[in-house]
Short mmCIF file of C-alpha atoms in Angstrom, two decimals:
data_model
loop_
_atom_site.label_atom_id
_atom_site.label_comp_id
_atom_site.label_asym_id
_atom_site.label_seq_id
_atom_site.Cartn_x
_atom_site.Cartn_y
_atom_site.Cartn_z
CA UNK V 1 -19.02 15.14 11.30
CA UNK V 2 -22.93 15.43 10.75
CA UNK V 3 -24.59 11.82 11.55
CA UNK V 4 -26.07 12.09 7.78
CA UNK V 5 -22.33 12.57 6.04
CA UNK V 6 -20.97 10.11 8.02
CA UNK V 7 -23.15 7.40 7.02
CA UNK V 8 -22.92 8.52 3.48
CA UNK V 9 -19.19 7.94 3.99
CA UNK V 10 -19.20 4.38 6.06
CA UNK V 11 -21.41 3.27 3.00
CA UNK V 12 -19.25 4.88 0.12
CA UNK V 13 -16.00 3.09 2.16
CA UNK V 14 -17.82 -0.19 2.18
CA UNK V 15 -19.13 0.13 -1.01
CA UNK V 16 -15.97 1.08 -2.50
CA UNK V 17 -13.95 -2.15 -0.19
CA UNK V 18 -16.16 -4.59 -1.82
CA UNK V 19 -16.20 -3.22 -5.10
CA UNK V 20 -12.25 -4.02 -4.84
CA UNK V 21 -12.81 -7.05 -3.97
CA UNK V 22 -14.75 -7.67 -7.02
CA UNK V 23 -12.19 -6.17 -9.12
CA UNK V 24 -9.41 -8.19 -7.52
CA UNK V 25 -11.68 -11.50 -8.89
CA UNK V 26 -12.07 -10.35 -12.29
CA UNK V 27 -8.28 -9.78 -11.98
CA UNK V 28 -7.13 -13.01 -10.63
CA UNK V 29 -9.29 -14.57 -13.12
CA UNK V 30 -8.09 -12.65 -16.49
CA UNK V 31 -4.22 -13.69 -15.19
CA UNK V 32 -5.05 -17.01 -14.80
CA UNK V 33 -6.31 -17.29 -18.49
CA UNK V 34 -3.16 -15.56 -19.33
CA UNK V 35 -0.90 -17.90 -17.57
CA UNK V 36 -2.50 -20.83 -19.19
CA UNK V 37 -2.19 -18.98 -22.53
CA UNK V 38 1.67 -18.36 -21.69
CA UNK V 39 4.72 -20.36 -23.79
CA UNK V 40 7.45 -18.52 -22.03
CA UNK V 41 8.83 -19.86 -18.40
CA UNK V 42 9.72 -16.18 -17.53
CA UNK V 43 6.06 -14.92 -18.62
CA UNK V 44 4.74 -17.52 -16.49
CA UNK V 45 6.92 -16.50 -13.61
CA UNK V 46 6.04 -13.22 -13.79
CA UNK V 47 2.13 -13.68 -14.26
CA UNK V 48 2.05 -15.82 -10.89
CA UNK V 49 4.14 -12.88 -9.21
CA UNK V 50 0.95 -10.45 -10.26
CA UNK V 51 -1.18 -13.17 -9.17
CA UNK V 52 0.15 -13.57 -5.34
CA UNK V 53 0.64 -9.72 -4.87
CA UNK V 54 -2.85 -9.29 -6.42
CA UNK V 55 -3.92 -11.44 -3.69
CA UNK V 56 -1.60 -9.53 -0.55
CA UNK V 57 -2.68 -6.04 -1.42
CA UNK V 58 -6.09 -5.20 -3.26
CA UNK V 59 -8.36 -7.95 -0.92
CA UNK V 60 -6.29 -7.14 2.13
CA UNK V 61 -6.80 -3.45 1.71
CA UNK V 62 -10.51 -3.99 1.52
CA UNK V 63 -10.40 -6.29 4.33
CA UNK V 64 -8.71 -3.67 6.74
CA UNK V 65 -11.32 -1.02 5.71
CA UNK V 66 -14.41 -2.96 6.02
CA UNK V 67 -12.92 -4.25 9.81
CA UNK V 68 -12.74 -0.21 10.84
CA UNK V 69 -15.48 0.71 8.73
CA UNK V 70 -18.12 -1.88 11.14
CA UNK V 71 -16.29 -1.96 14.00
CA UNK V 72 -14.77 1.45 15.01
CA UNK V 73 -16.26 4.16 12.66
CA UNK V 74 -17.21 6.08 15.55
CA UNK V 75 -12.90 7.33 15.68
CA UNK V 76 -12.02 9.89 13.32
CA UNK V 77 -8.19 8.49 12.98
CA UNK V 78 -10.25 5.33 12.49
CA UNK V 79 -12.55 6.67 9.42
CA UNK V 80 -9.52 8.68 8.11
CA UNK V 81 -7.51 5.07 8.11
CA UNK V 82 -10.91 3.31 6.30
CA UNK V 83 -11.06 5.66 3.76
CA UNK V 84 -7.73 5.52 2.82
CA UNK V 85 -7.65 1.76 3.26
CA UNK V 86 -11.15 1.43 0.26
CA UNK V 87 -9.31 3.86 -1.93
CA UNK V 88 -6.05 2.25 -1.76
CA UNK V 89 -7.59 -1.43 -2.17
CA UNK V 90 -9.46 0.11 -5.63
CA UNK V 91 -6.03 1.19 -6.91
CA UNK V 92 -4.38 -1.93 -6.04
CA UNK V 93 -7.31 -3.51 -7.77
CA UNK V 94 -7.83 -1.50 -10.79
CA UNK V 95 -6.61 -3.63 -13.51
CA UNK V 96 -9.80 -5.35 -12.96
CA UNK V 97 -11.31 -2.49 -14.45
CA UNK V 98 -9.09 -2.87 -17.69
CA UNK V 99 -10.62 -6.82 -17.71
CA UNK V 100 -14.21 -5.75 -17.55
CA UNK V 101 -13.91 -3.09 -19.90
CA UNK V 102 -11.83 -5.37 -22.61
CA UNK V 103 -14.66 -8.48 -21.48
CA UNK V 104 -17.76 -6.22 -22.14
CA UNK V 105 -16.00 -4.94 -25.43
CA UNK V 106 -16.52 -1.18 -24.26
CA UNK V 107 -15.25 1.39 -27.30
CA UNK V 108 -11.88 3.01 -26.52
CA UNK V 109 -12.91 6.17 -25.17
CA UNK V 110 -15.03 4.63 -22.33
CA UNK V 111 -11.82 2.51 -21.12
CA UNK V 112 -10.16 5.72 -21.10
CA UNK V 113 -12.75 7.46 -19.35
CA UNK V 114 -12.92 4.45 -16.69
CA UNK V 115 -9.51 4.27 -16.15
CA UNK V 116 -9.18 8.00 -15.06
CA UNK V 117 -10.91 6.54 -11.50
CA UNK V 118 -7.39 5.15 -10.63
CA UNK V 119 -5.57 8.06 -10.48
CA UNK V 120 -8.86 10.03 -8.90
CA UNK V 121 -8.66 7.42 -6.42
CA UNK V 122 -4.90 7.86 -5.51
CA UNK V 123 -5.05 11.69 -5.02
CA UNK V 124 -8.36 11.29 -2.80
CA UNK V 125 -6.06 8.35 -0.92
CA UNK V 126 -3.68 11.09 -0.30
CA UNK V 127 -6.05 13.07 1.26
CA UNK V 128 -7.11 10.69 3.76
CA UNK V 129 -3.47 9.35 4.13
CA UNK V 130 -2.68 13.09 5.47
CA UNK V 131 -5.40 13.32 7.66
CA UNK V 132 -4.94 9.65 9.61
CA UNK V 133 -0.94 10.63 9.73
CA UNK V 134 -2.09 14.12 11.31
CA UNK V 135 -4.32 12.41 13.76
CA UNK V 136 -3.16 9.17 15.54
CA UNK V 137 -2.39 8.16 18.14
CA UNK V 138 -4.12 11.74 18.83
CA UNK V 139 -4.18 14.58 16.94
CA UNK V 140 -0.94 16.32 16.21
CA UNK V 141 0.18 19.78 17.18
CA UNK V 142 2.61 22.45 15.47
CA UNK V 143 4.28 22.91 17.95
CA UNK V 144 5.68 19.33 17.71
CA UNK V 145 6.83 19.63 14.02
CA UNK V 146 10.41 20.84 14.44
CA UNK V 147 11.56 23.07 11.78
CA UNK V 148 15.74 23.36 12.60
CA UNK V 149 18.04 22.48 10.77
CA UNK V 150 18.68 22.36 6.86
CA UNK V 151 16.75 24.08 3.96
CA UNK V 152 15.13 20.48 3.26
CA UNK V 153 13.80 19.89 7.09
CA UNK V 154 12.18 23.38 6.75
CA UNK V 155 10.18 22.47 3.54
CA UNK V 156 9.70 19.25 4.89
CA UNK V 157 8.36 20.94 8.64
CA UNK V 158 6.60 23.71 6.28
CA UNK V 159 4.52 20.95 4.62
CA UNK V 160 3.97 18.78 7.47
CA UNK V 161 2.05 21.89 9.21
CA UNK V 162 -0.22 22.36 5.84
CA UNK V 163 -0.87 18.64 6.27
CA UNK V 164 -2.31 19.81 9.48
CA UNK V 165 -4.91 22.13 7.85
CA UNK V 166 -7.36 19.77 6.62
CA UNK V 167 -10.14 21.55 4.73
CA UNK V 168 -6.27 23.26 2.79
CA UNK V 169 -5.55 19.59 1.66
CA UNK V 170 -8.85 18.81 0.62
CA UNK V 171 -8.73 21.80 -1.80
CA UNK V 172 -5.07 20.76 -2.81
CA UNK V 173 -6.26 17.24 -3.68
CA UNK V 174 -9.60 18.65 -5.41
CA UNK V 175 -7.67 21.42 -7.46
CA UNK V 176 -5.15 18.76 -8.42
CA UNK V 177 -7.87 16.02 -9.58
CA UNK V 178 -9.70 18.61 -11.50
CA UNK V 179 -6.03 20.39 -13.25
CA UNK V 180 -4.08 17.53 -13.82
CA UNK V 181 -6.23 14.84 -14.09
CA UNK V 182 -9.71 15.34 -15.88
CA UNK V 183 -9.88 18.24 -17.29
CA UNK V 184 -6.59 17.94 -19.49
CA UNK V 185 -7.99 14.14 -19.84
CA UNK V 186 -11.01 15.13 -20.94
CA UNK V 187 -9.81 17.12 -23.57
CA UNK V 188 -7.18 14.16 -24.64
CA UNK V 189 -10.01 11.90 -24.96
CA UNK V 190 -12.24 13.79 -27.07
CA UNK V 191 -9.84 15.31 -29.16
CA UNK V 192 -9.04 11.62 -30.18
CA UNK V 193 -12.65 10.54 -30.66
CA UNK V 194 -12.63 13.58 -33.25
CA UNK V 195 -9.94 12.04 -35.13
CA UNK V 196 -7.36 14.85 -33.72
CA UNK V 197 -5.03 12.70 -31.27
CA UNK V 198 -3.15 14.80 -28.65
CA UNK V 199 0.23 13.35 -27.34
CA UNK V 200 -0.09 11.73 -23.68
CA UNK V 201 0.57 14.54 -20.80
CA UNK V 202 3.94 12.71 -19.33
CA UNK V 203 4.57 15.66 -17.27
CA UNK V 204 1.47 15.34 -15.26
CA UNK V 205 1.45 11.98 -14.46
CA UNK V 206 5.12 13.06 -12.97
CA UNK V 207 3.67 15.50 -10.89
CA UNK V 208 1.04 13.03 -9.77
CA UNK V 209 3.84 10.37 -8.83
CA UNK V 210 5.65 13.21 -6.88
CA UNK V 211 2.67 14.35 -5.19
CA UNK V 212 1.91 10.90 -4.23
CA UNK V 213 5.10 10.07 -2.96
CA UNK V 214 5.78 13.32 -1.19
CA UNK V 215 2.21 13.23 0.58
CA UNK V 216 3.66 9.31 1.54
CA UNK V 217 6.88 11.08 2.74
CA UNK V 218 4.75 13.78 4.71
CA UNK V 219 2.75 11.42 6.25
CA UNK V 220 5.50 9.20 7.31
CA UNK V 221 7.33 12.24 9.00
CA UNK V 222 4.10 12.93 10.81
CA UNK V 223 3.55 9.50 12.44
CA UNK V 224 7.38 9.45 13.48
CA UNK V 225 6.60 13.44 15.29
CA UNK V 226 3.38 11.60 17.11
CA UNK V 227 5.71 9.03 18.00
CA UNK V 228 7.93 10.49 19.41
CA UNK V 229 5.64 12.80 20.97
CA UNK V 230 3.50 10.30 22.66
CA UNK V 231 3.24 8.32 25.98
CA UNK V 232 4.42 4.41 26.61
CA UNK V 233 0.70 3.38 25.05
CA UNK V 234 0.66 5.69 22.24
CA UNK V 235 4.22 4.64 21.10
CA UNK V 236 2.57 1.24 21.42
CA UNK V 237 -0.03 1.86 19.14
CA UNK V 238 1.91 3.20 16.80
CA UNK V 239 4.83 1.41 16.05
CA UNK V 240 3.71 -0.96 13.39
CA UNK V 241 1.83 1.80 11.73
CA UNK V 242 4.95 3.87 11.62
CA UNK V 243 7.07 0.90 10.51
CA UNK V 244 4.77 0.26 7.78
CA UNK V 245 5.05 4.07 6.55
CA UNK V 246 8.81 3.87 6.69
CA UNK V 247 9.28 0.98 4.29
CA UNK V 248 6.52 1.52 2.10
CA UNK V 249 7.98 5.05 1.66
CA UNK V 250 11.51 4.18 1.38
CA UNK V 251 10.24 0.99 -1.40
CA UNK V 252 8.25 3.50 -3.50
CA UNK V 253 10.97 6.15 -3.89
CA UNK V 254 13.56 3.73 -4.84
CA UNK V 255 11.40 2.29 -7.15
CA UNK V 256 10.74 5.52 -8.64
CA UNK V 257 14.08 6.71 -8.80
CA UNK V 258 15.10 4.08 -10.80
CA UNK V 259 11.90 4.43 -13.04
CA UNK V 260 12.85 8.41 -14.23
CA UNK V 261 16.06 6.83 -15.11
CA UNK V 262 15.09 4.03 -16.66
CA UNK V 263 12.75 6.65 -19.32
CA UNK V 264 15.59 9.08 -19.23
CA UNK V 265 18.15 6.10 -20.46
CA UNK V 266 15.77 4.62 -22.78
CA UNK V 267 16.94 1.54 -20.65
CA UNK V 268 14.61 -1.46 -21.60
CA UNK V 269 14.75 -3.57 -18.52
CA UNK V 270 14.13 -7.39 -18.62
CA UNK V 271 11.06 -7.47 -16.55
CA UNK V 272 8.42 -5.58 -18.63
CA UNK V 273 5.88 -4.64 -15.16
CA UNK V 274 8.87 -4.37 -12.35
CA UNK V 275 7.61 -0.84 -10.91
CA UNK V 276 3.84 -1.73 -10.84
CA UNK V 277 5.08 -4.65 -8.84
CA UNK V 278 7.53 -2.93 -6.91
CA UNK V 279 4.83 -0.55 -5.70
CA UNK V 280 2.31 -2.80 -5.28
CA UNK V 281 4.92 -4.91 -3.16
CA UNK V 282 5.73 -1.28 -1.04
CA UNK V 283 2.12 -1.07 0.11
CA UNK V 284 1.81 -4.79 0.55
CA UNK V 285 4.12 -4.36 3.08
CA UNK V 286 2.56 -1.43 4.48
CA UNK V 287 -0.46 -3.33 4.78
CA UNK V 288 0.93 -6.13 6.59
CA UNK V 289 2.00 -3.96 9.49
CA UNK V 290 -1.52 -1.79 9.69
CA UNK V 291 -2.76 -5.30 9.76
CA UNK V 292 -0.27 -5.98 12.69
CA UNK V 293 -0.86 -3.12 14.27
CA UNK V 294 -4.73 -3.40 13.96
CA UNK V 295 -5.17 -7.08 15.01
CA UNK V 296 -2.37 -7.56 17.17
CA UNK V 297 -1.55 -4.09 18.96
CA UNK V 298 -5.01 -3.08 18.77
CA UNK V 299 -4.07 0.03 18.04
CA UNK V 300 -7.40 1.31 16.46
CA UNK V 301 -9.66 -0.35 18.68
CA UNK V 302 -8.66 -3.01 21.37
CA UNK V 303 -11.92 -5.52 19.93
CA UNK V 304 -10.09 -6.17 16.85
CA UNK V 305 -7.28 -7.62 18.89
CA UNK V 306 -6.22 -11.45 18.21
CA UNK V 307 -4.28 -13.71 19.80
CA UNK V 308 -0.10 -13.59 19.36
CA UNK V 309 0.13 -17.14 17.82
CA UNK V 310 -2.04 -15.84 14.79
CA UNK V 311 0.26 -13.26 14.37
CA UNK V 312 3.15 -14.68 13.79
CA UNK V 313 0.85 -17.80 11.69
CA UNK V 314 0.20 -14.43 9.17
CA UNK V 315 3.96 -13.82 8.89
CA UNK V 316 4.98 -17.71 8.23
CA UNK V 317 2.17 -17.65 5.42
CA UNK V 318 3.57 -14.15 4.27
CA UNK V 319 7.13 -16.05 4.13
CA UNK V 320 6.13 -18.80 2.37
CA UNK V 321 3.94 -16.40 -0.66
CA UNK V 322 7.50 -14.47 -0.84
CA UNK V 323 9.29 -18.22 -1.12
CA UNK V 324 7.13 -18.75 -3.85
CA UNK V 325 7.20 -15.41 -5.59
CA UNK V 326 10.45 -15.12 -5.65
CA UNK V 327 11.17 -19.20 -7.18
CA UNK V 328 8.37 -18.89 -9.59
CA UNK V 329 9.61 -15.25 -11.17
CA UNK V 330 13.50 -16.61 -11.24
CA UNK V 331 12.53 -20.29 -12.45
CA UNK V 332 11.84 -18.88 -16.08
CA UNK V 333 14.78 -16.49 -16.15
CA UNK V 334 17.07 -19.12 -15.35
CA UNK V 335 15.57 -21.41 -17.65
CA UNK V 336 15.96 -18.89 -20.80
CA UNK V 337 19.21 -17.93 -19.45
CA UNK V 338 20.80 -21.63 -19.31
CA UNK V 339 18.21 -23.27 -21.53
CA UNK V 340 17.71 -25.41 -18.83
CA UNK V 341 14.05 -27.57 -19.09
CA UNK V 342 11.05 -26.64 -16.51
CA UNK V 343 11.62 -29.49 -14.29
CA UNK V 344 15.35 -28.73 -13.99
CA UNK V 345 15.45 -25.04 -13.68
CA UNK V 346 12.92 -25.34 -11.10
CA UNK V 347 14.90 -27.85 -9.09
CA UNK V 348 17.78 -25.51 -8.99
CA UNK V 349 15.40 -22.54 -8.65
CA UNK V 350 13.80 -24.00 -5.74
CA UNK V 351 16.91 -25.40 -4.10
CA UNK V 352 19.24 -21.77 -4.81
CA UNK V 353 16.13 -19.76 -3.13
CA UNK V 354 15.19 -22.44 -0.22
CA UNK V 355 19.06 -21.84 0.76
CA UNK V 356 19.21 -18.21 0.85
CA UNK V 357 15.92 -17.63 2.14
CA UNK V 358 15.77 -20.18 5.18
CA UNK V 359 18.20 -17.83 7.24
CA UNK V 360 15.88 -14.84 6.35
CA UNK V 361 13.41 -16.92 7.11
CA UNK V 362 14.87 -17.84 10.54
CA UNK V 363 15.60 -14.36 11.48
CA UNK V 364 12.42 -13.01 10.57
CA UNK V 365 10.63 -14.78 12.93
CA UNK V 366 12.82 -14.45 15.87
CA UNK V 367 12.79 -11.28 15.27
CA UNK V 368 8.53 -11.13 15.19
CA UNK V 369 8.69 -13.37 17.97
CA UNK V 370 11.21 -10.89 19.81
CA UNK V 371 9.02 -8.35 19.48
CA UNK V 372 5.80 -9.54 20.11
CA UNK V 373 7.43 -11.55 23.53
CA UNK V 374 8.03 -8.50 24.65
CA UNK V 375 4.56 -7.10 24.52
CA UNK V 376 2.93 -10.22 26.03
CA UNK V 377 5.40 -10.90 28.58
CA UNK V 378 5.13 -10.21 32.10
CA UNK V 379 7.24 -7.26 33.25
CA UNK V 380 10.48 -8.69 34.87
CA UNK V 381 11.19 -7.00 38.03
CA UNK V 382 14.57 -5.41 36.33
CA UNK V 383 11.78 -3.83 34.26
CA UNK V 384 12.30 0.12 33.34
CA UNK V 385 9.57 1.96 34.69
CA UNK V 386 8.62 2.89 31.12
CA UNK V 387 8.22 -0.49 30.06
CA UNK V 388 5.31 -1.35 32.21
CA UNK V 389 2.96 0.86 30.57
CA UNK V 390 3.87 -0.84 27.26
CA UNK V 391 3.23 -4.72 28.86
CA UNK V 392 -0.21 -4.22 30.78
CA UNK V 393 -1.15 -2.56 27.50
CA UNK V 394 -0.32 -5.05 24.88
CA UNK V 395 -1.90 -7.96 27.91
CA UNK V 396 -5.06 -5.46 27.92
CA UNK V 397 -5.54 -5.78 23.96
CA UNK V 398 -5.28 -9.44 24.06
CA UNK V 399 -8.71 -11.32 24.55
CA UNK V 400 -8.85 -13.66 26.92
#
């Protein structure tokens, strides 16, 4: 990559990171008007939901990004990672467009116009998603991508190996931004400014979910074929990343599922938002373990390493945000449900959830601490030879 388009994109990433963080403000600060304006316990409970995942995904994004984008721009799996990190933290973010536009009264066609930078955003996401997934721990090979089996491995093989191509996926992404996104937008928008309304293209934004959940599914497949592919260190480095892929994949296309037949039922469900917060959630979680890979495994760059302690400190706090999440959305459904009053429903609210979630709770973190014992450990001398690669790397990431 020429020096000159490289800075051009380490500024654009921070530029975009911060701008989400911006966005994630004006968010947090529209909601909280909302939730003071609220009457209804479950609209509460569901506003202070948006408000905590607001807070895990759109910030955190932006955080990741601008950590690679000053400290380890210099690796293209690094850059590829940034990039996708900025763009995802400005579509996490983006209903803090929809507050500035409503708070600087902009006409109608201008919020629609705006709000065609989230889906732009998504499909250039994808983009860089592909590219990171094609090269780290090291760049991946076709000869790796196994293509056996049944009918679906050999699409799914078949479209790994274009993910490897990627000046092919940058002209997928740009033809798809361009034919499904602002040109037929375009033509929506003005033909209602005219006073002749066209009917919203459903199908398209269908074939944008798939695409985004199949380059998610692609890029999952990937990581697991450099796993399994690489050495002791490179599994290492990887793991978190790959776990992270896994469950935000597997969250999202749930989620979606349900969503086609939710519109093909008609099915009105009780909570109005529950698949913008069940993706939001899915990359929440793959955010927590690129941020566990990143500061822990040091799996992009060995400097951005911490200590294990703080590790695990980030998943007690990430426990307790879930504790709360989950009390504060049931507390109003119980209430209307019962017609209990606030300060009972949330006693039984509190005291149902504490019980079921302190063994979660408990196994979580033996679990965590399982895992990360074993990469800070010294080897035992029953050790597999294999192992010791793994131990004097995860000691060599740790500062002193």
């Amino acid at each position: 990559m020429p020096v000159s388009r490289s800075l051009l994109a380490r500024g654009f990433v921070r530029v975009l990171a911060a701008t989400a963080v911006a966005l994630s403000v004006i968010t947090l600060a529209g909601q909280v008007l909302q939730l003071r304006m609220a009457d209804a316990e479950g609209t509460r409970g569901v506003i202070i939901a948006i408000i905590l995942i607001t807070l895990l995904s759109g910030p955190a994004a932006a955080v990741l990004a601008l950590a690679l984008a000053w400290r380890s721009w210099d690796r293209n799996d690094a850059r590829a990672l940034a990039t996708f990190l900025a763009l995802t933290a400005f579509v996490l973010s983006g209903d803090g467009v929809w507050w500035l536009m409503t708070m600087a009264r902009a006409p109608e066609w201008l919020r629609s116009v705006t709000d065609l930078s989230i889906p732009v955003c998504a499909l250039a996401g994808m983009t860089a998603m592909l590219r990171f997934s094609c090269s780290f721990p090291r760049p991946l090979t076709p000869a790796e991508l196994a293509d056996g089996g049944s009918r679906a491995r050999r699409v799914l093989a078949a479209a790994q190996r274009r993910s490897l191509d990627a000046a092919a996926v940058r002209r997928v992404a740009t033809g798809s931004i361009l034919g499904l996104i602002l040109v037929p937008e375009s033509i929506r928008i003005v033909a209602e400014v005219v006073g002749r309304p066209l009917p919203n293209f459903t199908l398209l934004k269908y074939i944008v979910f798939g695409m985004l959940l199949s380059s998610m599914a692609v890029s999952a497949l990937n990581l697991r074929a450099g796993y399994r592919g690489a050495d002791a260190d490179g599994r290492r480095r990887i793991y978190w990343v790959l776990e992270g892929f896994l469950l935000a994949t597997g969250i999202a296309v749930l989620a979606s599922l349900l969503k086609v037949l939710q519109d093909a039922t008609g099915y009105v469900p009780p909570l109005r938002f529950w698949y913008g917060l069940s993706m939001m959630a899915a990359f929440a979680a793959l955010l927590a373990c690129v941020a566990i890979a990143m500061f822990y495994a040091g799996a992009l760059d060995p400097a951005l390493a911490i200590r294990r302690t703080a590790v695990a400190g980030l998943v007690g706090v990430a426990m307790v945000v879930t504790f709360a999440t989950l009390e504060q959305v049931l507390q109003g459904y119980l209430g209307q449900w019962l017609g209990l009053s606030d300060r009972v429903g949330g006693i039984l609210t509190g005291v149902g959830v504490g019980l079921t979630f302190e063994p979660l709770r408990t196994r979580t973190a033996t679990f965590v601490e399982g895992v990360l014992a074993r990469w800070t450990s010294a080897p035992s001398p029953a050790s597999s030879p294999t192992s010791a690669p793994v131990l004097e790397a995860g000691a060599r990431v740790e500062p002193a």
